[in-house]
XYZ file of N, CA and C in Angstrom:
354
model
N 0.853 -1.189 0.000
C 0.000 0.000 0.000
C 0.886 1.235 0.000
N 0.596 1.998 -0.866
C 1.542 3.714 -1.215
C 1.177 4.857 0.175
N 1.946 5.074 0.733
C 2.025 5.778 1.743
C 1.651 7.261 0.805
N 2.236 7.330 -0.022
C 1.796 8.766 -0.771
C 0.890 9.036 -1.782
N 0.183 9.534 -1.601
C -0.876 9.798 -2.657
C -0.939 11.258 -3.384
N -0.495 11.325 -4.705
C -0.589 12.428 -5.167
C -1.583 11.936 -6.725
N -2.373 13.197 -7.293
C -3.105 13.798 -7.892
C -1.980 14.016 -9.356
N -1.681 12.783 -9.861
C -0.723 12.924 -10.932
C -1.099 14.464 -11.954
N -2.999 14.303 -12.381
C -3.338 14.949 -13.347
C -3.371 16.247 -12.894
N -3.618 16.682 -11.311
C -3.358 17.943 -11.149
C -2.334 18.563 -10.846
N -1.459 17.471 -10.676
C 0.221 17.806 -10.643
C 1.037 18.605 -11.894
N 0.501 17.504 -12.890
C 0.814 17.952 -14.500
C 0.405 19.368 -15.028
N -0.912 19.806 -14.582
C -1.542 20.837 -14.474
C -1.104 21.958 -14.242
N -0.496 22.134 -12.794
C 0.422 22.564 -12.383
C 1.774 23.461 -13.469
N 2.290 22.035 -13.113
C 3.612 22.078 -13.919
C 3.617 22.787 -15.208
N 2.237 22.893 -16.415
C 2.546 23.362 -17.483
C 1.787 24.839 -17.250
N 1.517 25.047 -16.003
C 0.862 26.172 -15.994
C 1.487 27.340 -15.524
N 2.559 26.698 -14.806
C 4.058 27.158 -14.299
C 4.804 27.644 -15.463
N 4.597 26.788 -16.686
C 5.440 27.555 -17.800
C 6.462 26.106 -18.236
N 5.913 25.216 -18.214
C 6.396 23.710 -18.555
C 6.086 23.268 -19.352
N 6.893 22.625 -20.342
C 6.007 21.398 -21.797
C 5.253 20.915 -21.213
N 4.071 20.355 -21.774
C 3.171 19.837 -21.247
C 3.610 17.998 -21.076
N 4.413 17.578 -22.571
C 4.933 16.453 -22.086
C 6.158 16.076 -21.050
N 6.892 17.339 -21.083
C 7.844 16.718 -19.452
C 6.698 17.083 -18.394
N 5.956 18.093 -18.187
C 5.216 17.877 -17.213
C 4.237 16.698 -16.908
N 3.526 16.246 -17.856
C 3.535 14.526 -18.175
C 4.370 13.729 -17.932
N 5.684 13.903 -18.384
C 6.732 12.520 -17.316
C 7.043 12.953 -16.389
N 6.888 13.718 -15.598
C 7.177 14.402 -14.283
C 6.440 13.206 -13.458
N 5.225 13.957 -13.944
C 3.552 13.620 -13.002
C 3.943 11.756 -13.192
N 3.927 11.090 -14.411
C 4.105 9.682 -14.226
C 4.969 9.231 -13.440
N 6.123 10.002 -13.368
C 6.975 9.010 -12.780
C 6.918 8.862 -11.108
N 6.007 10.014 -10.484
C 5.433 9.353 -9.272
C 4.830 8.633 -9.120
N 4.209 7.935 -10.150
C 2.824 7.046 -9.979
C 4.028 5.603 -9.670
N 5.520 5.629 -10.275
C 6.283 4.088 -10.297
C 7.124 4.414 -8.879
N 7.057 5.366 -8.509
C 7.829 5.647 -7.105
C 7.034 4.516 -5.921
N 8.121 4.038 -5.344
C 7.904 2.484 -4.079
C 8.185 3.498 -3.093
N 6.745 3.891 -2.234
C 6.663 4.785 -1.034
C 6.172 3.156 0.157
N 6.599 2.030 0.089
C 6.171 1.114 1.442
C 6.947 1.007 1.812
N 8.036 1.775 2.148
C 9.296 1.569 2.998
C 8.948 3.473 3.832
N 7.937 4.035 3.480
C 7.862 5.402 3.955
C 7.161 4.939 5.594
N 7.420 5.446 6.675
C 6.490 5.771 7.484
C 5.408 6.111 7.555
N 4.409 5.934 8.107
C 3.277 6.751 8.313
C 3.071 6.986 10.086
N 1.935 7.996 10.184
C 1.534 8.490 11.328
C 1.413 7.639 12.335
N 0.919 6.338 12.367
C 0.503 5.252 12.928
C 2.353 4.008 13.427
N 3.159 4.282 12.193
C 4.172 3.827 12.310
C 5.402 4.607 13.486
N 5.141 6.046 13.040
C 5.462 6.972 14.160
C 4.702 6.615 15.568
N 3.602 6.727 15.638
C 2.803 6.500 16.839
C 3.974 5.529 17.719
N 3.909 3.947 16.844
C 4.134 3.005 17.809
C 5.495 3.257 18.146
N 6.605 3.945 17.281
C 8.106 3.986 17.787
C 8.203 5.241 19.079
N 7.330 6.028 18.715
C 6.750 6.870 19.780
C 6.673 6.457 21.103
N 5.818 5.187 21.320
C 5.510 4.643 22.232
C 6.601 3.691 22.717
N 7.311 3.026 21.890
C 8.422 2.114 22.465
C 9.763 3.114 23.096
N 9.575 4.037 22.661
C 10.891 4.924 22.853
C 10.131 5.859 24.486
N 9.458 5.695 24.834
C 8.694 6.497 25.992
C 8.904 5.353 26.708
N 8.566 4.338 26.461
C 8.961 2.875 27.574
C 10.224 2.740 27.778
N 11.472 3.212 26.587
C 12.783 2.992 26.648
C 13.522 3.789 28.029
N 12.772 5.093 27.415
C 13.664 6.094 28.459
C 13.181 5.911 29.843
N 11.327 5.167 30.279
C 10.969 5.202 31.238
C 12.088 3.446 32.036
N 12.183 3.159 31.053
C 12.902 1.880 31.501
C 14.713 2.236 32.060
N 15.212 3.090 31.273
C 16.200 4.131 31.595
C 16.094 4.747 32.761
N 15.183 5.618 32.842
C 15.328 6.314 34.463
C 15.259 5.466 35.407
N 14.375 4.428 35.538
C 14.745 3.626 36.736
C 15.306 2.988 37.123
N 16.226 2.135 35.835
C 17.603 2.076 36.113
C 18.503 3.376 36.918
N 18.628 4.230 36.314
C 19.549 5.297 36.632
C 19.055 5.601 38.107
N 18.018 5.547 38.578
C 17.330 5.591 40.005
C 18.009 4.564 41.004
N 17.905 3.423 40.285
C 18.066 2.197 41.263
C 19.774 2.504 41.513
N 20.721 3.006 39.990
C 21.790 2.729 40.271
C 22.280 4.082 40.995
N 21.189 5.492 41.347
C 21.890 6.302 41.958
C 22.150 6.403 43.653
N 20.341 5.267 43.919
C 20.361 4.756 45.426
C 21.583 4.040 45.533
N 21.664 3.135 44.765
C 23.395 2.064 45.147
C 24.496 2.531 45.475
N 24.739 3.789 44.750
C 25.676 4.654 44.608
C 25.601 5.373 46.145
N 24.901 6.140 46.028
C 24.727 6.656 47.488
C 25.269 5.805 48.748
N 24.668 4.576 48.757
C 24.756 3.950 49.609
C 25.851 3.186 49.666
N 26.799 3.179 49.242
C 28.166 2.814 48.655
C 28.855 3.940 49.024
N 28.695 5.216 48.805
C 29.484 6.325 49.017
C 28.958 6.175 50.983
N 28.300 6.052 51.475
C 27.927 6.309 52.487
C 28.498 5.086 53.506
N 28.593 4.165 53.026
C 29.139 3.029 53.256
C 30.982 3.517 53.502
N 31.181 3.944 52.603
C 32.938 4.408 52.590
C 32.886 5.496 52.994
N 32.265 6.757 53.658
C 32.123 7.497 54.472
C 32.388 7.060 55.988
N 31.638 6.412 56.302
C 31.517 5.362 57.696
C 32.737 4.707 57.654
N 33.728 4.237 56.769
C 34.254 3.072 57.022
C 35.723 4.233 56.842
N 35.718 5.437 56.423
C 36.811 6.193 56.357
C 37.010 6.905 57.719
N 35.603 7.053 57.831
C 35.688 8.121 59.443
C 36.061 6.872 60.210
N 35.862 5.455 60.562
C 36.568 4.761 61.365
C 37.935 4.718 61.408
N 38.523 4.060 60.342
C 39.363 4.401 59.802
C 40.788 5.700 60.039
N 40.161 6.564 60.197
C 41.046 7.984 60.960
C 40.655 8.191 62.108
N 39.666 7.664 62.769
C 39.616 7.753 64.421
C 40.465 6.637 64.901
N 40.792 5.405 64.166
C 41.944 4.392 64.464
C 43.160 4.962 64.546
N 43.313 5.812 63.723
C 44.511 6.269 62.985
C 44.862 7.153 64.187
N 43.770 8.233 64.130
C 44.539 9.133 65.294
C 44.792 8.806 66.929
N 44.316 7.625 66.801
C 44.527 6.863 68.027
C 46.076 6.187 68.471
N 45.862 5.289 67.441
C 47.298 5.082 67.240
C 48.450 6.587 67.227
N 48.137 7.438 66.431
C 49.492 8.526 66.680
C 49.483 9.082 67.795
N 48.255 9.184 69.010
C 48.367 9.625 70.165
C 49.258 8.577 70.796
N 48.868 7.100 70.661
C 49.634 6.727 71.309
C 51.194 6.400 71.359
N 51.662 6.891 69.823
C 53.081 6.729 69.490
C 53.523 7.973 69.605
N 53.030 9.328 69.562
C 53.658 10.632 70.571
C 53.485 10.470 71.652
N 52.791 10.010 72.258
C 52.981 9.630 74.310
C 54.004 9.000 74.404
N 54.005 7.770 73.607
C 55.165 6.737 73.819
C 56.380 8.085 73.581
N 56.322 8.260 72.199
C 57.766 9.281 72.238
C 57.907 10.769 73.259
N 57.185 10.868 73.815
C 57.773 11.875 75.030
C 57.746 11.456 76.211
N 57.113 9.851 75.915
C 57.503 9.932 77.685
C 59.131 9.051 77.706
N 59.416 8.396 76.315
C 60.633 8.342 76.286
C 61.806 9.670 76.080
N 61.529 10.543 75.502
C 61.991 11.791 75.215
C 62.558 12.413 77.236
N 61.344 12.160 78.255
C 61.555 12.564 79.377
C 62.123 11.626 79.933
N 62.429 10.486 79.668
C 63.335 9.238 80.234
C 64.494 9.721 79.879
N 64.620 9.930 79.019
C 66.162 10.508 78.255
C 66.740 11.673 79.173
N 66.281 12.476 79.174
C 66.145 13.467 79.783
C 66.612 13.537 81.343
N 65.655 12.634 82.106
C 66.296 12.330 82.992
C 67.174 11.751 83.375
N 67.550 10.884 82.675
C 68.465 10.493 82.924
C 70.202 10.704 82.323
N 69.506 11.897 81.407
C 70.804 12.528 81.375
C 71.461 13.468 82.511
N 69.684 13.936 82.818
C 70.453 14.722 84.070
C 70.773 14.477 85.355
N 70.737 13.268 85.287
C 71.291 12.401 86.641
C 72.577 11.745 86.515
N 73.291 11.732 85.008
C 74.504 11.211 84.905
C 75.326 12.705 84.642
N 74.733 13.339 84.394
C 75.774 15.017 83.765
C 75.618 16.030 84.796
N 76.751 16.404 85.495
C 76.329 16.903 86.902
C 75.864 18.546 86.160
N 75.190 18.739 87.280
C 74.915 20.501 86.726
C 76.223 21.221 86.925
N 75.624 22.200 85.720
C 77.223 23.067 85.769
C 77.422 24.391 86.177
């Protein structure tokens, strides 16, 4: 079935009234009649890609939804596990500057118990 429908004889019409031979305006007008328009779209063909492409993108966002909760919760996950992480950390360096000054004051003293004052 021809998606296009044109009016060959008032086409031709046209054409020689425009200031055209009347026989090229005659093979003009015929040679639409051999033109293969079932590979053309129509309104109805639009409709349905219309509709699959509205399901596509709706199928799209909720992906992108599901994967932005994951995300979140992944970032939030390594939030928690970083702030542990440096409260370990600064734990440990408190306890390796204590260690080093209270050796620092061992030293200390006991230098000044072997080095008489002067």
């Amino acid at each position: 079935m021809s998606a296009l429908h044109i009016d060959t004889l008032k086409f031709s019409r046209k054409l020689v009234a425009a200031g055209m031979e009347p026989a090229a305006a005659e093979a003009i007008a015929e040679t639409f009649i051999d033109v293969d328009t079932s590979e053309l779209a129509t309104k109805q063909d639009l409709g349905v890609v219309k509709q699959e492409l509205k399901r596509d993108v709706d199928e799209v966002r909720q992906e992108l939804t599901a994967f932005r909760q994951e995300l979140k919760a992944q970032i939030h996950a390594l939030e928690v596990t970083t702030k542990a992480d440096l409260r370990d950390l600064e734990n440990r360096l408190v306890i390796k500057m204590g260690g080093m000054i209270v050796g620092a004051l061992a030293i200390l003293t006991a230098l000044m118990r072997v080095l008489p004052p002067v």
